[in-house]
mmCIF file of C-alpha atoms in Angstrom:
data_model
loop_
_atom_site.group_PDB
_atom_site.id
_atom_site.type_symbol
_atom_site.label_atom_id
_atom_site.label_comp_id
_atom_site.label_asym_id
_atom_site.label_seq_id
_atom_site.Cartn_x
_atom_site.Cartn_y
_atom_site.Cartn_z
ATOM 1 C CA MET O 862 22.935 56.357 -0.153
ATOM 2 C CA SER O 863 22.410 53.031 -1.852
ATOM 3 C CA ASN O 864 20.408 52.923 -5.058
ATOM 4 C CA TYR O 865 19.254 49.379 -4.360
ATOM 5 C CA PRO O 866 15.926 48.720 -2.639
ATOM 6 C CA PRO O 867 16.079 47.206 0.849
ATOM 7 C CA THR O 868 15.939 43.448 0.967
ATOM 8 C CA HIS O 869 13.475 41.778 3.311
ATOM 9 C CA PRO O 870 15.061 38.910 5.304
ATOM 10 C CA SER O 871 12.475 36.459 4.000
ATOM 11 C CA SER O 872 13.580 37.141 0.426
ATOM 12 C CA ALA O 873 17.067 35.748 1.020
ATOM 13 C CA PRO O 874 17.945 32.746 -1.182
ATOM 14 C CA GLY O 875 16.624 29.508 0.259
ATOM 15 C CA SER O 876 14.417 31.149 2.865
ATOM 16 C CA ASP O 877 11.370 31.431 0.581
ATOM 17 C CA SER O 878 9.156 28.357 0.744
ATOM 18 C CA ARG O 879 8.965 28.495 -3.037
ATOM 19 C CA ASP O 880 12.662 27.545 -3.157
ATOM 20 C CA ALA O 881 12.094 24.333 -1.223
ATOM 21 C CA ARG O 882 12.545 21.085 -3.135
ATOM 22 C CA TRP O 883 10.839 18.776 -0.690
ATOM 23 C CA PRO O 884 7.308 19.318 -2.104
ATOM 24 C CA GLY O 885 8.464 17.714 -5.346
ATOM 25 C CA TRP O 886 9.955 14.712 -3.554
ATOM 26 C CA ILE O 887 7.117 14.216 -1.077
ATOM 27 C CA GLY O 888 4.363 14.908 -3.598
ATOM 28 C CA GLY O 889 5.978 12.751 -6.263
ATOM 29 C CA PHE O 890 6.461 9.816 -3.924
ATOM 30 C CA ALA O 891 2.879 10.110 -2.701
ATOM 31 C CA VAL O 892 1.457 10.122 -6.235
ATOM 32 C CA GLY O 893 3.663 7.222 -7.327
ATOM 33 C CA LEU O 894 2.928 5.073 -4.285
ATOM 34 C CA ALA O 895 -0.797 5.781 -4.555
ATOM 35 C CA ALA O 896 -0.811 4.714 -8.212
ATOM 36 C CA LEU O 897 1.090 1.518 -7.402
ATOM 37 C CA GLY O 898 -1.283 0.817 -4.525
ATOM 38 C CA MET O 899 -4.343 1.181 -6.737
ATOM 39 C CA LEU O 900 -2.789 -1.103 -9.352
ATOM 40 C CA GLY O 901 -1.987 -3.699 -6.699
ATOM 41 C CA LEU O 902 -5.538 -3.557 -5.367
ATOM 42 C CA CYS O 903 -6.982 -4.152 -8.834
ATOM 43 C CA CYS O 904 -4.638 -7.061 -9.532
ATOM 44 C CA GLY O 905 -5.096 -8.681 -6.130
ATOM 45 C CA ALA O 906 -8.865 -8.410 -5.948
ATOM 46 C CA GLY O 907 -9.301 -9.324 -9.602
ATOM 47 C CA GLY O 908 -7.079 -12.368 -9.303
ATOM 48 C CA LEU O 909 -8.826 -13.657 -6.205
ATOM 49 C CA LEU O 910 -12.398 -13.113 -7.339
ATOM 50 C CA SER O 911 -11.915 -14.244 -10.944
ATOM 51 C CA GLY O 912 -9.702 -17.244 -10.276
ATOM 52 C CA SER O 913 -12.547 -19.766 -10.351
ATOM 53 C CA VAL O 914 -13.884 -18.327 -13.631
ATOM 54 C CA PHE O 915 -10.570 -18.609 -15.432
ATOM 55 C CA SER O 916 -9.884 -22.054 -14.001
ATOM 56 C CA LYS O 917 -13.147 -23.332 -15.465
ATOM 57 C CA MET O 918 -12.252 -21.804 -18.816
ATOM 58 C CA ALA O 919 -8.980 -23.739 -18.685
ATOM 59 C CA GLY O 920 -10.770 -26.976 -17.801
ATOM 60 C CA MET O 921 -9.902 -27.041 -14.106
ATOM 61 C CA GLU O 922 -12.259 -26.968 -11.139
ATOM 62 C CA PHE O 923 -10.821 -24.821 -8.350
ATOM 63 C CA PRO O 924 -12.475 -24.666 -4.934
ATOM 64 C CA PRO O 925 -13.884 -21.244 -4.020
ATOM 65 C CA PRO O 926 -11.791 -19.086 -1.700
ATOM 66 C CA PRO O 927 -12.683 -19.197 2.005
ATOM 67 C CA ARG O 928 -15.339 -16.686 3.018
ATOM 68 C CA LEU O 929 -12.986 -15.076 5.543
ATOM 69 C CA ILE O 930 -10.438 -14.338 2.827
ATOM 70 C CA VAL O 931 -13.093 -12.904 0.511
ATOM 71 C CA VAL O 932 -14.455 -10.637 3.260
ATOM 72 C CA MET O 933 -10.975 -9.507 4.280
ATOM 73 C CA THR O 934 -10.026 -8.839 0.666
ATOM 74 C CA VAL O 935 -13.130 -6.781 -0.070
ATOM 75 C CA ALA O 936 -13.154 -4.849 3.224
ATOM 76 C CA GLY O 937 -9.406 -4.314 3.281
ATOM 77 C CA GLY O 938 -9.415 -3.317 -0.369
ATOM 78 C CA ALA O 939 -12.130 -0.725 0.244
ATOM 79 C CA VAL O 940 -10.166 0.861 3.098
ATOM 80 C CA ALA O 941 -6.916 0.713 1.121
ATOM 81 C CA LEU O 942 -8.630 2.378 -1.845
ATOM 82 C CA VAL O 943 -9.806 5.270 0.330
ATOM 83 C CA LEU O 944 -6.280 5.670 1.709
ATOM 84 C CA ALA O 945 -4.811 5.597 -1.799
ATOM 85 C CA VAL O 946 -7.215 8.336 -2.911
ATOM 86 C CA MET O 947 -6.214 10.436 0.102
ATOM 87 C CA GLU O 948 -2.540 9.882 -0.674
ATOM 88 C CA LEU O 949 -3.012 10.729 -4.360
ATOM 89 C CA SER O 950 -5.000 13.872 -3.581
ATOM 90 C CA GLY O 951 -2.487 15.009 -0.981
ATOM 91 C CA GLY O 952 0.430 14.321 -3.296
ATOM 92 C CA ILE O 953 -1.045 16.302 -6.188
ATOM 93 C CA SER O 954 -1.892 19.267 -3.948
ATOM 94 C CA THR O 955 1.607 19.183 -2.454
ATOM 95 C CA LEU O 956 3.132 19.272 -5.927
ATOM 96 C CA ARG O 957 0.951 22.311 -6.636
ATOM 97 C CA ARG O 958 2.126 23.955 -3.393
ATOM 98 C CA LYS O 959 -1.291 24.031 -1.793
ATOM 99 C CA PRO O 960 -1.446 23.756 2.028
ATOM 100 C CA SER O 961 -4.292 21.265 1.693
ATOM 101 C CA GLY O 962 -1.734 18.801 0.296
ATOM 102 C CA PRO O 963 0.440 18.325 3.413
ATOM 103 C CA ARG O 964 -2.698 18.445 5.584
ATOM 104 C CA MET O 965 -4.225 15.599 3.583
ATOM 105 C CA LEU O 966 -0.972 13.634 3.669
ATOM 106 C CA LEU O 967 -0.857 13.974 7.455
ATOM 107 C CA ARG O 968 -4.413 12.649 7.684
ATOM 108 C CA TYR O 969 -3.459 9.840 5.339
ATOM 109 C CA ALA O 970 -0.457 8.980 7.515
ATOM 110 C CA VAL O 971 -2.519 8.811 10.719
ATOM 111 C CA PHE O 972 -5.264 6.670 9.173
ATOM 112 C CA SER O 973 -2.680 4.408 7.513
ATOM 113 C CA LEU O 974 -1.040 3.671 10.849
ATOM 114 C CA LEU O 975 -4.414 2.996 12.467
ATOM 115 C CA TYR O 976 -5.363 0.692 9.595
ATOM 116 C CA ALA O 977 -2.050 -1.178 9.885
ATOM 117 C CA ALA O 978 -2.580 -1.659 13.622
ATOM 118 C CA VAL O 979 -5.917 -3.339 12.908
ATOM 119 C CA ALA O 980 -4.940 -5.173 9.717
ATOM 120 C CA ILE O 981 -1.829 -6.934 11.028
ATOM 121 C CA PRO O 982 -3.594 -9.155 13.600
ATOM 122 C CA LEU O 983 -6.545 -9.721 11.244
ATOM 123 C CA ASN O 984 -4.225 -10.823 8.443
ATOM 124 C CA TYR O 985 -2.848 -13.548 10.680
ATOM 125 C CA LEU O 986 -6.333 -15.047 10.852
ATOM 126 C CA THR O 987 -6.220 -15.708 7.106
ATOM 127 C CA ILE O 988 -2.847 -17.466 7.002
ATOM 128 C CA ARG O 989 -4.037 -21.010 7.724
ATOM 129 C CA PRO O 990 -7.247 -20.802 5.644
ATOM 130 C CA GLY O 991 -5.170 -19.388 2.801
ATOM 131 C CA ALA O 992 -2.643 -22.211 2.978
ATOM 132 C CA GLU O 993 -5.392 -24.831 3.101
ATOM 133 C CA TRP O 994 -7.132 -23.225 0.119
ATOM 134 C CA ALA O 995 -3.888 -23.223 -1.870
ATOM 135 C CA ALA O 996 -3.377 -26.893 -0.962
ATOM 136 C CA ASP O 997 -6.906 -27.697 -2.194
ATOM 137 C CA ILE O 998 -6.114 -26.021 -5.522
ATOM 138 C CA MET O 999 -2.943 -28.005 -6.145
ATOM 139 C CA PRO O 1000 -4.656 -31.415 -6.677
ATOM 140 C CA ALA O 1001 -6.806 -29.841 -9.387
ATOM 141 C CA GLN O 1002 -3.686 -28.510 -11.035
ATOM 142 C CA LEU O 1003 -1.980 -31.888 -10.805
ATOM 143 C CA ASP O 1004 -5.039 -33.648 -12.257
ATOM 144 C CA PHE O 1005 -5.096 -31.165 -15.124
ATOM 145 C CA ALA O 1006 -1.385 -31.676 -15.790
ATOM 146 C CA GLU O 1007 -1.766 -35.464 -15.685
ATOM 147 C CA LYS O 1008 -4.738 -35.291 -18.043
ATOM 148 C CA ASN O 1009 -2.599 -33.399 -20.535
ATOM 149 C CA GLY O 1010 0.184 -35.963 -20.502
ATOM 150 C CA ALA O 1011 2.453 -34.682 -17.731
ATOM 151 C CA LYS O 1012 3.874 -37.199 -15.274
ATOM 152 C CA VAL O 1013 2.509 -36.722 -11.769
ATOM 153 C CA THR O 1014 4.101 -38.793 -9.021
ATOM 154 C CA ALA O 1015 2.954 -39.721 -5.561
ATOM 155 C CA GLU O 1016 5.656 -37.431 -4.271
ATOM 156 C CA ASN O 1017 4.038 -34.494 -6.101
ATOM 157 C CA ARG O 1018 0.716 -35.230 -4.431
ATOM 158 C CA ALA O 1019 2.385 -35.615 -1.045
ATOM 159 C CA GLU O 1020 3.986 -32.193 -1.472
ATOM 160 C CA ALA O 1021 0.593 -30.742 -2.307
ATOM 161 C CA GLU O 1022 -0.875 -32.196 0.860
ATOM 162 C CA ALA O 1023 2.054 -30.950 2.952
ATOM 163 C CA ALA O 1024 1.389 -27.427 1.714
ATOM 164 C CA ARG O 1025 -1.702 -27.308 3.921
ATOM 165 C CA GLU O 1026 0.564 -26.387 6.815
ATOM 166 C CA PRO O 1027 1.623 -22.722 6.657
ATOM 167 C CA THR O 1028 5.345 -22.093 6.346
ATOM 168 C CA ALA O 1029 7.438 -19.781 8.497
ATOM 169 C CA PHE O 1030 7.495 -17.301 5.607
ATOM 170 C CA GLY O 1031 3.701 -17.385 5.494
ATOM 171 C CA TYR O 1032 3.546 -16.305 9.124
ATOM 172 C CA VAL O 1033 6.214 -13.603 8.758
ATOM 173 C CA SER O 1034 5.180 -12.077 5.412
ATOM 174 C CA PRO O 1035 2.083 -10.186 6.695
ATOM 175 C CA PHE O 1036 4.206 -8.452 9.325
ATOM 176 C CA VAL O 1037 6.985 -7.644 6.840
ATOM 177 C CA GLY O 1038 4.526 -6.262 4.290
ATOM 178 C CA SER O 1039 2.783 -4.108 6.882
ATOM 179 C CA ALA O 1040 6.123 -2.882 8.267
ATOM 180 C CA ILE O 1041 7.180 -1.750 4.799
ATOM 181 C CA GLY O 1042 3.788 -0.129 4.255
ATOM 182 C CA ILE O 1043 4.067 2.153 7.292
ATOM 183 C CA VAL O 1044 7.505 3.565 6.439
ATOM 184 C CA PHE O 1045 6.190 6.393 4.248
ATOM 185 C CA PRO O 1046 3.395 7.396 6.683
ATOM 186 C CA LEU O 1047 5.980 7.587 9.478
ATOM 187 C CA VAL O 1048 8.248 9.722 7.281
ATOM 188 C CA LEU O 1049 5.326 12.041 6.522
ATOM 189 C CA LEU O 1050 4.464 12.461 10.193
ATOM 190 C CA ALA O 1051 8.061 13.118 11.175
ATOM 191 C CA PHE O 1052 8.880 15.494 8.314
ATOM 192 C CA LEU O 1053 5.705 17.489 7.677
ATOM 193 C CA ARG O 1054 5.268 18.266 11.379
ATOM 194 C CA ARG O 1055 8.743 19.758 11.738
ATOM 195 C CA PRO O 1056 8.291 23.427 12.762
ATOM 196 C CA ASP O 1057 10.349 24.812 9.859
ATOM 197 C CA VAL O 1058 8.624 22.597 7.286
ATOM 198 C CA ARG O 1059 5.170 23.263 8.696
ATOM 199 C CA LYS O 1060 5.843 26.996 8.552
ATOM 200 C CA GLN O 1061 6.721 26.644 4.887
ATOM 201 C CA TRP O 1062 3.619 24.771 3.758
ATOM 202 C CA GLU O 1063 1.317 26.887 5.880
ATOM 203 C CA SER O 1064 2.758 29.981 4.172
ATOM 204 C CA TRP O 1065 1.503 28.660 0.812
ATOM 205 C CA GLU O 1066 -1.871 30.170 1.742
ATOM 206 C CA ALA O 1067 -0.392 33.654 1.554
#
């Protein structure tokens, strides 16, 4: 008779959910991406809304941003902030091996995809107003440079006027940015819903 206690199949190496490494990868990525997203929101919103203040401090008079861009920035930033909080919360709970973590990340993934589906067409509405606003800023910059001794040619001013027409990159960039932004949500949906993975994180409640 063996002196060793019987071994339950679930205690075999690698079969215990505590041996899984994916919570560290998934949770770490979620926390890192959420932090970067929050930083980007602060920089983007701060730069847009404070641009006129800093331009006046520098002696330049910039036109205010179009109302559509301001509304889109504020509304989109609010939604993106909520999503970032969900992603951060889900990532931390996943790192701590709590089943609420993957559940929150799945909710985050679904809402992120829905937000992207709405945001992509709306972002295209801001392309032309954004280009025209940037073109209106450039003459003020050229006037400021000329006032401080820099040589400004008619060609420089013509280039500034030509910038009112959006470029091909300007039309493509919103789609590219949104496409990159949905990669992680798609990975979360595909991975966390796998039967073997779902069984693991649901067992964390035990």
